[in-house]
PDB file of C-alpha atoms and ligand atoms in Angstrom:
ATOM      1  CA  MET L   1      56.180 -28.668 -74.003  1.00  0.00           C
ATOM      2  CA  LYS L   2      59.616 -28.067 -75.426  1.00  0.00           C
ATOM      3  CA  THR L   3      63.121 -27.450 -74.178  1.00  0.00           C
ATOM      4  CA  VAL L   4      66.496 -26.994 -75.834  1.00  0.00           C
ATOM      5  CA  ILE L   5      69.196 -29.517 -74.947  1.00  0.00           C
ATOM      6  CA  ASN L   6      72.584 -29.580 -76.677  1.00  0.00           C
ATOM      7  CA  GLU L   7      71.289 -26.910 -79.082  1.00  0.00           C
ATOM      8  CA  ALA L   8      68.393 -29.105 -80.244  1.00  0.00           C
ATOM      9  CA  THR L   9      64.725 -28.720 -79.328  1.00  0.00           C
ATOM     10  CA  ILE L  10      63.167 -31.708 -77.551  1.00  0.00           C
ATOM     11  CA  GLY L  11      59.392 -32.100 -77.414  1.00  0.00           C
ATOM     12  CA  TYR L  12      57.960 -33.756 -74.336  1.00  0.00           C
ATOM     13  CA  THR L  13      54.970 -33.849 -71.999  1.00  0.00           C
ATOM     14  CA  ASP L  14      55.167 -33.884 -68.213  1.00  0.00           C
ATOM     15  CA  GLN L  15      51.921 -34.288 -66.284  1.00  0.00           C
ATOM     16  CA  GLY L  16      50.890 -35.376 -62.812  1.00  0.00           C
ATOM     17  CA  ASN L  17      52.727 -36.153 -59.568  1.00  0.00           C
ATOM     18  CA  GLY L  18      54.180 -39.257 -57.991  1.00  0.00           C
ATOM     19  CA  THR L  19      56.629 -41.830 -59.298  1.00  0.00           C
ATOM     20  CA  PRO L  20      57.934 -40.638 -62.684  1.00  0.00           C
ATOM     21  CA  LEU L  21      57.025 -42.895 -65.630  1.00  0.00           C
ATOM     22  CA  VAL L  22      58.964 -42.153 -68.825  1.00  0.00           C
ATOM     23  CA  PHE L  23      57.477 -43.420 -72.097  1.00  0.00           C
ATOM     24  CA  ILE L  24      59.695 -43.954 -75.180  1.00  0.00           C
ATOM     25  CA  HIS L  25      57.943 -44.369 -78.528  1.00  0.00           C
ATOM     26  CA  ALA L  26      58.306 -46.774 -81.460  1.00  0.00           C
ATOM     27  CA  PHE L  27      59.492 -46.281 -85.052  1.00  0.00           C
ATOM     28  CA  PRO L  28      58.373 -44.206 -86.979  1.00  0.00           C
ATOM     29  CA  LEU L  29      55.928 -42.605 -84.544  1.00  0.00           C
ATOM     30  CA  SER L  30      56.022 -39.983 -81.790  1.00  0.00           C
ATOM     31  CA  LYS L  31      55.069 -39.396 -78.172  1.00  0.00           C
ATOM     32  CA  SER L  32      51.409 -39.154 -79.329  1.00  0.00           C
ATOM     33  CA  MET L  33      51.238 -42.949 -79.382  1.00  0.00           C
ATOM     34  CA  TRP L  34      51.229 -42.874 -75.560  1.00  0.00           C
ATOM     35  CA  GLN L  35      48.089 -40.723 -75.212  1.00  0.00           C
ATOM     36  CA  PRO L  36      45.978 -43.635 -73.836  1.00  0.00           C
ATOM     37  CA  GLN L  37      48.592 -44.209 -71.106  1.00  0.00           C
ATOM     38  CA  VAL L  38      48.903 -40.482 -70.304  1.00  0.00           C
ATOM     39  CA  ASP L  39      45.121 -40.239 -69.890  1.00  0.00           C
ATOM     40  CA  ALA L  40      44.926 -43.320 -67.678  1.00  0.00           C
ATOM     41  CA  LEU L  41      47.937 -42.697 -65.436  1.00  0.00           C
ATOM     42  CA  LYS L  42      48.456 -38.958 -65.006  1.00  0.00           C
ATOM     43  CA  ASP L  43      46.185 -38.744 -61.967  1.00  0.00           C
ATOM     44  CA  THR L  44      48.352 -41.230 -60.053  1.00  0.00           C
ATOM     45  CA  TYR L  45      51.864 -40.847 -61.486  1.00  0.00           C
ATOM     46  CA  ARG L  46      54.151 -38.236 -62.996  1.00  0.00           C
ATOM     47  CA  VAL L  47      53.837 -39.207 -66.652  1.00  0.00           C
ATOM     48  CA  ILE L  48      56.562 -38.040 -69.034  1.00  0.00           C
ATOM     49  CA  THR L  49      56.555 -38.719 -72.778  1.00  0.00           C
ATOM     50  CA  VAL L  50      59.352 -37.675 -75.090  1.00  0.00           C
ATOM     51  CA  ASP L  51      59.807 -37.268 -78.838  1.00  0.00           C
ATOM     52  CA  LEU L  52      63.047 -38.849 -80.027  1.00  0.00           C
ATOM     53  CA  GLY L  53      65.108 -36.653 -82.384  1.00  0.00           C
ATOM     54  CA  GLY L  54      63.378 -36.133 -85.746  1.00  0.00           C
ATOM     55  CA  HIS L  55      59.946 -37.130 -84.409  1.00  0.00           C
ATOM     56  CA  GLY L  56      56.985 -35.084 -83.236  1.00  0.00           C
ATOM     57  CA  GLU L  57      58.214 -31.765 -81.874  1.00  0.00           C
ATOM     58  CA  SER L  58      61.896 -32.725 -81.553  1.00  0.00           C
ATOM     59  CA  ASP L  59      64.547 -31.441 -83.924  1.00  0.00           C
ATOM     60  CA  ILE L  60      66.228 -33.872 -86.260  1.00  0.00           C
ATOM     61  CA  VAL L  61      69.724 -34.651 -85.085  1.00  0.00           C
ATOM     62  CA  LEU L  62      71.317 -35.695 -88.364  1.00  0.00           C
ATOM     63  CA  TRP L  63      74.612 -36.697 -86.814  1.00  0.00           C
ATOM     64  CA  ASN L  64      72.931 -39.134 -84.405  1.00  0.00           C
ATOM     65  CA  ASP L  65      73.863 -42.561 -85.720  1.00  0.00           C
ATOM     66  CA  SER L  66      73.138 -44.628 -82.648  1.00  0.00           C
ATOM     67  CA  LEU L  67      70.359 -45.268 -80.184  1.00  0.00           C
ATOM     68  CA  ASP L  68      72.816 -44.228 -77.455  1.00  0.00           C
ATOM     69  CA  GLY L  69      72.286 -40.657 -78.681  1.00  0.00           C
ATOM     70  CA  TYR L  70      68.533 -40.956 -78.057  1.00  0.00           C
ATOM     71  CA  ALA L  71      69.236 -42.497 -74.639  1.00  0.00           C
ATOM     72  CA  LYS L  72      71.561 -39.645 -73.648  1.00  0.00           C
ATOM     73  CA  ASN L  73      69.040 -37.029 -74.710  1.00  0.00           C
ATOM     74  CA  ILE L  74      66.339 -38.643 -72.565  1.00  0.00           C
ATOM     75  CA  ILE L  75      68.685 -38.601 -69.572  1.00  0.00           C
ATOM     76  CA  HIS L  76      69.536 -34.939 -70.270  1.00  0.00           C
ATOM     77  CA  LEU L  77      65.812 -34.174 -70.398  1.00  0.00           C
ATOM     78  CA  LEU L  78      65.323 -35.920 -67.036  1.00  0.00           C
ATOM     79  CA  ASP L  79      68.226 -33.904 -65.591  1.00  0.00           C
ATOM     80  CA  HIS L  80      66.482 -30.776 -66.838  1.00  0.00           C
ATOM     81  CA  LEU L  81      63.207 -31.916 -65.188  1.00  0.00           C
ATOM     82  CA  GLY L  82      64.933 -32.824 -61.912  1.00  0.00           C
ATOM     83  CA  VAL L  83      64.052 -36.530 -62.223  1.00  0.00           C
ATOM     84  CA  VAL L  84      66.731 -38.728 -60.661  1.00  0.00           C
ATOM     85  CA  GLN L  85      65.102 -42.146 -61.096  1.00  0.00           C
ATOM     86  CA  ALA L  86      62.118 -43.285 -63.123  1.00  0.00           C
ATOM     87  CA  VAL L  87      60.172 -46.276 -64.351  1.00  0.00           C
ATOM     88  CA  PHE L  88      60.893 -46.440 -68.098  1.00  0.00           C
ATOM     89  CA  VAL L  89      58.457 -47.870 -70.630  1.00  0.00           C
ATOM     90  CA  GLY L  90      59.845 -48.465 -74.122  1.00  0.00           C
ATOM     91  CA  LEU L  91      57.963 -49.997 -77.036  1.00  0.00           C
ATOM     92  CA  SER L  92      59.930 -51.583 -79.879  1.00  0.00           C
ATOM     93  CA  MET L  93      62.541 -48.962 -80.904  1.00  0.00           C
ATOM     94  CA  GLY L  94      61.719 -47.405 -77.529  1.00  0.00           C
ATOM     95  CA  GLY L  95      62.709 -50.749 -75.979  1.00  0.00           C
ATOM     96  CA  TYR L  96      65.994 -50.790 -77.907  1.00  0.00           C
ATOM     97  CA  THR L  97      66.620 -47.281 -76.541  1.00  0.00           C
ATOM     98  CA  LEU L  98      65.726 -48.480 -73.066  1.00  0.00           C
ATOM     99  CA  PHE L  99      68.411 -51.192 -73.286  1.00  0.00           C
ATOM    100  CA  SER L 100      70.881 -48.399 -74.022  1.00  0.00           C
ATOM    101  CA  ILE L 101      69.627 -46.441 -71.001  1.00  0.00           C
ATOM    102  CA  TYR L 102      70.025 -49.493 -68.779  1.00  0.00           C
ATOM    103  CA  ARG L 103      73.486 -50.251 -70.187  1.00  0.00           C
ATOM    104  CA  ASN L 104      74.769 -46.714 -69.630  1.00  0.00           C
ATOM    105  CA  PHE L 105      72.628 -45.221 -66.849  1.00  0.00           C
ATOM    106  CA  SER L 106      71.274 -48.155 -64.813  1.00  0.00           C
ATOM    107  CA  ASP L 107      71.279 -46.036 -61.645  1.00  0.00           C
ATOM    108  CA  ARG L 108      68.518 -43.921 -63.219  1.00  0.00           C
ATOM    109  CA  VAL L 109      66.237 -46.942 -63.770  1.00  0.00           C
ATOM    110  CA  LYS L 110      63.873 -47.828 -60.933  1.00  0.00           C
ATOM    111  CA  ALA L 111      61.985 -50.392 -63.022  1.00  0.00           C
ATOM    112  CA  MET L 112      61.370 -51.033 -66.683  1.00  0.00           C
ATOM    113  CA  VAL L 113      58.716 -52.157 -69.098  1.00  0.00           C
ATOM    114  CA  LEU L 114      59.886 -53.734 -72.332  1.00  0.00           C
ATOM    115  CA  ALA L 115      56.926 -53.700 -74.683  1.00  0.00           C
ATOM    116  CA  ASP L 116      56.842 -55.390 -78.108  1.00  0.00           C
ATOM    117  CA  THR L 117      60.590 -55.318 -78.463  1.00  0.00           C
ATOM    118  CA  ARG L 118      63.554 -57.679 -78.675  1.00  0.00           C
ATOM    119  CA  ALA L 119      67.051 -57.959 -77.208  1.00  0.00           C
ATOM    120  CA  GLN L 120      68.770 -59.332 -80.315  1.00  0.00           C
ATOM    121  CA  ALA L 121      70.597 -57.071 -82.752  1.00  0.00           C
ATOM    122  CA  ASP L 122      69.533 -57.017 -86.408  1.00  0.00           C
ATOM    123  CA  THR L 123      70.556 -59.981 -88.531  1.00  0.00           C
ATOM    124  CA  GLU L 124      72.457 -59.261 -91.770  1.00  0.00           C
ATOM    125  CA  GLU L 125      69.164 -59.730 -93.604  1.00  0.00           C
ATOM    126  CA  GLY L 126      67.494 -57.309 -91.201  1.00  0.00           C
ATOM    127  CA  LYS L 127      70.200 -54.696 -91.832  1.00  0.00           C
ATOM    128  CA  THR L 128      69.739 -55.036 -95.577  1.00  0.00           C
ATOM    129  CA  GLY L 129      66.002 -54.546 -95.025  1.00  0.00           C
ATOM    130  CA  ARG L 130      66.719 -51.320 -93.087  1.00  0.00           C
ATOM    131  CA  GLN L 131      68.804 -50.047 -95.986  1.00  0.00           C
ATOM    132  CA  SER L 132      66.045 -50.835 -98.497  1.00  0.00           C
ATOM    133  CA  MET L 133      63.512 -49.066 -96.299  1.00  0.00           C
ATOM    134  CA  ALA L 134      65.795 -46.039 -95.963  1.00  0.00           C
ATOM    135  CA  GLU L 135      66.002 -45.907 -99.767  1.00  0.00           C
ATOM    136  CA  VAL L 136      62.201 -46.024-100.009  1.00  0.00           C
ATOM    137  CA  ALA L 137      61.935 -43.241 -97.407  1.00  0.00           C
ATOM    138  CA  PHE L 138      64.508 -41.115 -99.232  1.00  0.00           C
ATOM    139  CA  LYS L 139      62.813 -41.627-102.604  1.00  0.00           C
ATOM    140  CA  ASP L 140      59.084 -41.753-101.756  1.00  0.00           C
ATOM    141  CA  GLY L 141      58.821 -40.211 -98.274  1.00  0.00           C
ATOM    142  CA  ALA L 142      56.663 -41.019 -95.257  1.00  0.00           C
ATOM    143  CA  PRO L 143      53.516 -42.123 -97.221  1.00  0.00           C
ATOM    144  CA  ALA L 144      55.440 -45.092 -98.653  1.00  0.00           C
ATOM    145  CA  ILE L 145      56.808 -45.930 -95.201  1.00  0.00           C
ATOM    146  CA  ALA L 146      53.269 -45.788 -93.790  1.00  0.00           C
ATOM    147  CA  SER L 147      52.141 -48.382 -96.347  1.00  0.00           C
ATOM    148  CA  ILE L 148      54.995 -50.694 -95.361  1.00  0.00           C
ATOM    149  CA  MET L 149      54.754 -50.155 -91.607  1.00  0.00           C
ATOM    150  CA  LEU L 150      51.000 -50.171 -90.897  1.00  0.00           C
ATOM    151  CA  PRO L 151      50.582 -53.947 -91.390  1.00  0.00           C
ATOM    152  CA  LYS L 152      53.683 -54.503 -89.243  1.00  0.00           C
ATOM    153  CA  LEU L 153      52.485 -52.226 -86.447  1.00  0.00           C
ATOM    154  CA  LEU L 154      48.850 -53.289 -86.251  1.00  0.00           C
ATOM    155  CA  ALA L 155      47.225 -56.702 -85.868  1.00  0.00           C
ATOM    156  CA  PRO L 156      45.453 -58.093 -88.956  1.00  0.00           C
ATOM    157  CA  SER L 157      42.118 -57.706 -87.112  1.00  0.00           C
ATOM    158  CA  THR L 158      42.876 -54.025 -86.417  1.00  0.00           C
ATOM    159  CA  MET L 159      43.806 -53.463 -90.067  1.00  0.00           C
ATOM    160  CA  GLU L 160      40.551 -55.064 -91.170  1.00  0.00           C
ATOM    161  CA  HIS L 161      38.014 -53.812 -88.649  1.00  0.00           C
ATOM    162  CA  ARG L 162      39.319 -50.541 -87.154  1.00  0.00           C
ATOM    163  CA  PRO L 163      39.828 -48.067 -90.018  1.00  0.00           C
ATOM    164  CA  GLU L 164      39.859 -45.032 -87.691  1.00  0.00           C
ATOM    165  CA  MET L 165      42.743 -46.429 -85.703  1.00  0.00           C
ATOM    166  CA  VAL L 166      44.633 -47.315 -88.885  1.00  0.00           C
ATOM    167  CA  GLU L 167      44.153 -43.709 -90.031  1.00  0.00           C
ATOM    168  CA  GLN L 168      45.328 -42.304 -86.684  1.00  0.00           C
ATOM    169  CA  VAL L 169      48.557 -44.304 -86.871  1.00  0.00           C
ATOM    170  CA  ARG L 170      49.023 -43.411 -90.546  1.00  0.00           C
ATOM    171  CA  GLN L 171      48.782 -39.705 -89.643  1.00  0.00           C
ATOM    172  CA  MET L 172      51.401 -40.160 -86.916  1.00  0.00           C
ATOM    173  CA  ILE L 173      53.763 -41.713 -89.461  1.00  0.00           C
ATOM    174  CA  LEU L 174      53.064 -38.990 -92.045  1.00  0.00           C
ATOM    175  CA  GLN L 175      54.130 -36.355 -89.509  1.00  0.00           C
ATOM    176  CA  THR L 176      57.591 -37.911 -89.201  1.00  0.00           C
ATOM    177  CA  PRO L 177      60.105 -36.214 -91.514  1.00  0.00           C
ATOM    178  CA  THR L 178      61.975 -38.438 -93.961  1.00  0.00           C
ATOM    179  CA  ALA L 179      65.308 -37.539 -92.380  1.00  0.00           C
ATOM    180  CA  GLY L 180      64.030 -38.689 -88.976  1.00  0.00           C
ATOM    181  CA  ILE L 181      62.951 -42.014 -90.493  1.00  0.00           C
ATOM    182  CA  VAL L 182      66.343 -42.538 -92.153  1.00  0.00           C
ATOM    183  CA  VAL L 183      68.265 -41.659 -88.983  1.00  0.00           C
ATOM    184  CA  ASP L 184      66.194 -44.204 -87.009  1.00  0.00           C
ATOM    185  CA  LEU L 185      66.866 -46.935 -89.556  1.00  0.00           C
ATOM    186  CA  VAL L 186      70.619 -46.324 -89.485  1.00  0.00           C
ATOM    187  CA  ALA L 187      70.610 -46.249 -85.667  1.00  0.00           C
ATOM    188  CA  MET L 188      68.490 -49.404 -85.312  1.00  0.00           C
ATOM    189  CA  ALA L 189      70.687 -51.315 -87.788  1.00  0.00           C
ATOM    190  CA  ALA L 190      73.780 -50.330 -85.780  1.00  0.00           C
ATOM    191  CA  ARG L 191      72.394 -51.219 -82.346  1.00  0.00           C
ATOM    192  CA  PRO L 192      74.343 -53.763 -80.326  1.00  0.00           C
ATOM    193  CA  ASP L 193      73.017 -57.123 -79.225  1.00  0.00           C
ATOM    194  CA  SER L 194      71.529 -56.814 -75.729  1.00  0.00           C
ATOM    195  CA  THR L 195      71.040 -60.508 -74.958  1.00  0.00           C
ATOM    196  CA  ASP L 196      74.016 -60.582 -72.568  1.00  0.00           C
ATOM    197  CA  LEU L 197      72.517 -57.661 -70.685  1.00  0.00           C
ATOM    198  CA  LEU L 198      69.322 -59.564 -69.818  1.00  0.00           C
ATOM    199  CA  SER L 199      70.694 -61.727 -67.008  1.00  0.00           C
ATOM    200  CA  THR L 200      72.335 -58.669 -65.411  1.00  0.00           C
ATOM    201  CA  ILE L 201      69.085 -56.716 -65.034  1.00  0.00           C
ATOM    202  CA  THR L 202      68.274 -56.345 -61.338  1.00  0.00           C
ATOM    203  CA  CYS L 203      65.314 -53.940 -61.348  1.00  0.00           C
ATOM    204  CA  PRO L 204      61.665 -55.090 -61.536  1.00  0.00           C
ATOM    205  CA  THR L 205      60.864 -55.636 -65.207  1.00  0.00           C
ATOM    206  CA  LEU L 206      57.628 -56.212 -67.063  1.00  0.00           C
ATOM    207  CA  VAL L 207      57.729 -57.675 -70.559  1.00  0.00           C
ATOM    208  CA  ILE L 208      54.553 -56.984 -72.559  1.00  0.00           C
ATOM    209  CA  VAL L 209      53.648 -58.216 -76.024  1.00  0.00           C
ATOM    210  CA  GLY L 210      50.619 -58.158 -78.282  1.00  0.00           C
ATOM    211  CA  GLU L 211      49.432 -61.669 -79.071  1.00  0.00           C
ATOM    212  CA  ASP L 212      49.458 -60.895 -82.815  1.00  0.00           C
ATOM    213  CA  ASP L 213      52.721 -58.952 -82.850  1.00  0.00           C
ATOM    214  CA  GLN L 214      54.375 -59.764 -86.165  1.00  0.00           C
ATOM    215  CA  ALA L 215      57.330 -57.358 -85.941  1.00  0.00           C
ATOM    216  CA  THR L 216      58.633 -58.694 -82.610  1.00  0.00           C
ATOM    217  CA  PRO L 217      56.700 -61.945 -82.069  1.00  0.00           C
ATOM    218  CA  ILE L 218      55.824 -63.455 -78.686  1.00  0.00           C
ATOM    219  CA  ALA L 219      58.909 -65.712 -78.851  1.00  0.00           C
ATOM    220  CA  ASP L 220      61.145 -62.604 -78.595  1.00  0.00           C
ATOM    221  CA  SER L 221      59.366 -61.552 -75.415  1.00  0.00           C
ATOM    222  CA  GLN L 222      59.474 -65.058 -73.942  1.00  0.00           C
ATOM    223  CA  TYR L 223      63.217 -65.088 -74.641  1.00  0.00           C
ATOM    224  CA  MET L 224      63.665 -61.847 -72.659  1.00  0.00           C
ATOM    225  CA  ALA L 225      61.352 -62.863 -69.818  1.00  0.00           C
ATOM    226  CA  GLN L 226      63.134 -66.212 -69.372  1.00  0.00           C
ATOM    227  CA  ARG L 227      66.501 -64.469 -68.995  1.00  0.00           C
ATOM    228  CA  ILE L 228      65.675 -61.383 -66.920  1.00  0.00           C
ATOM    229  CA  PRO L 229      65.637 -62.691 -63.322  1.00  0.00           C
ATOM    230  CA  THR L 230      63.178 -60.099 -62.019  1.00  0.00           C
ATOM    231  CA  SER L 231      60.672 -60.161 -64.872  1.00  0.00           C
ATOM    232  CA  THR L 232      57.076 -61.071 -65.562  1.00  0.00           C
ATOM    233  CA  LEU L 233      55.469 -61.511 -68.967  1.00  0.00           C
ATOM    234  CA  ALA L 234      52.056 -60.177 -69.997  1.00  0.00           C
ATOM    235  CA  THR L 235      50.442 -60.934 -73.338  1.00  0.00           C
ATOM    236  CA  ILE L 236      47.776 -58.656 -74.750  1.00  0.00           C
ATOM    237  CA  PRO L 237      44.984 -60.384 -76.690  1.00  0.00           C
ATOM    238  CA  GLN L 238      43.747 -58.909 -79.976  1.00  0.00           C
ATOM    239  CA  ALA L 239      46.745 -56.620 -80.301  1.00  0.00           C
ATOM    240  CA  GLY L 240      49.650 -56.509 -82.694  1.00  0.00           C
ATOM    241  CA  HIS L 241      52.958 -54.648 -82.319  1.00  0.00           C
ATOM    242  CA  LEU L 242      51.346 -51.421 -81.111  1.00  0.00           C
ATOM    243  CA  SER L 243      49.716 -53.180 -78.176  1.00  0.00           C
ATOM    244  CA  ASN L 244      49.461 -50.052 -75.982  1.00  0.00           C
ATOM    245  CA  PHE L 245      47.414 -48.274 -78.635  1.00  0.00           C
ATOM    246  CA  GLU L 246      45.343 -51.177 -79.920  1.00  0.00           C
ATOM    247  CA  GLN L 247      44.260 -52.480 -76.499  1.00  0.00           C
ATOM    248  CA  PRO L 248      44.900 -49.622 -74.058  1.00  0.00           C
ATOM    249  CA  ALA L 249      42.634 -50.917 -71.278  1.00  0.00           C
ATOM    250  CA  VAL L 250      44.382 -54.300 -71.039  1.00  0.00           C
ATOM    251  CA  PHE L 251      47.843 -52.748 -71.516  1.00  0.00           C
ATOM    252  CA  ASN L 252      47.170 -50.139 -68.815  1.00  0.00           C
ATOM    253  CA  GLN L 253      45.862 -52.765 -66.417  1.00  0.00           C
ATOM    254  CA  ALA L 254      49.034 -54.846 -66.871  1.00  0.00           C
ATOM    255  CA  LEU L 255      51.122 -51.735 -66.268  1.00  0.00           C
ATOM    256  CA  LYS L 256      49.146 -50.673 -63.187  1.00  0.00           C
ATOM    257  CA  SER L 257      49.291 -54.176 -61.655  1.00  0.00           C
ATOM    258  CA  PHE L 258      53.071 -54.208 -62.181  1.00  0.00           C
ATOM    259  CA  LEU L 259      53.521 -50.757 -60.610  1.00  0.00           C
ATOM    260  CA  GLU L 260      51.328 -51.687 -57.661  1.00  0.00           C
ATOM    261  CA  LYS L 261      52.993 -55.075 -57.132  1.00  0.00           C
ATOM    262  CA  PHE L 262      56.364 -53.369 -56.699  1.00  0.00           C
ATOM    263  CA  CYS L 263      54.921 -50.367 -54.814  1.00  0.00           C
ATOM    264  CA  LEU L 264      56.260 -48.014 -57.469  1.00  0.00           C
TER     265      LEU L 264
HETATM  266  C1  LIG D 301      59.332 -50.234 -84.057  1.00  0.00           C
HETATM  267  O1  LIG D 301      58.120 -50.429 -83.912  1.00  0.00           O
HETATM  268  O2  LIG D 301      59.944 -49.425 -83.361  1.00  0.00           O
HETATM  269  C2  LIG D 301      60.028 -50.994 -85.145  1.00  0.00           C
HETATM  270  O3  LIG D 301      59.163 -51.911 -85.722  1.00  0.00           O
HETATM  271  C3  LIG D 301      61.251 -51.639 -84.625  1.00  0.00           C
HETATM  272  C4  LIG D 301      62.023 -52.364 -85.678  1.00  0.00           C
HETATM  273  O4  LIG D 301      61.828 -52.121 -86.872  1.00  0.00           O
HETATM  274  O5  LIG D 301      62.890 -53.174 -85.308  1.00  0.00           O
END
């Protein structure tokens, strides 16, 4: 499905009835990464996935230099769909975007799931790394970014033993235009630190992390879970950074238990 918001096309899916669940994808992927969750949850919930600008079916918004822009667009999409409050699920860059949603539109957040993400801003070294990656993207395009990102996104065991899954994720990355990749990198490097926000979060929150996550290791999730008063932490065995995709059954069970526990 597509709609035009602020003169830019936004790609999204909207299936099922019940409490709205809004899924926000990671870098440099698209809403397709949430297919295992859509399949498992659409019979019980209203499941919405969205392509951030420059990903999937959404137009590139070249002047978007912050994750706040992505957050605003998601809220505009929800306005368009008549959704007042939702449970938001953000993985990695999707989690950074979710912090922006909570900071600016907390009244829209019924509950949240912070998956394989972190609250800290980039270090100076991290920012330099973003710039180097943007240069690689500009010069060599998405195939070079796929080679860099696949071992960061997937657990070593997935890389070694699940070639079909590696190929699926590679294809998702290859479909992301270079400009979309560069815009993400600039926006992620500029994102504010969200550690002070953690203790102010009052909605039910689930923190999920793949046991073998190398991009945002378990310690980052423990840090968030210890500071968010209303949170619980779930670790997903035999999964890396893309825990929802690598181990969908365990991820979905953690999500369902959380939703049921809070009657969402
Ligand atoms: C992601 O999966 O969205 C990225 O790994 C996030 C990051 O690079 O910080």
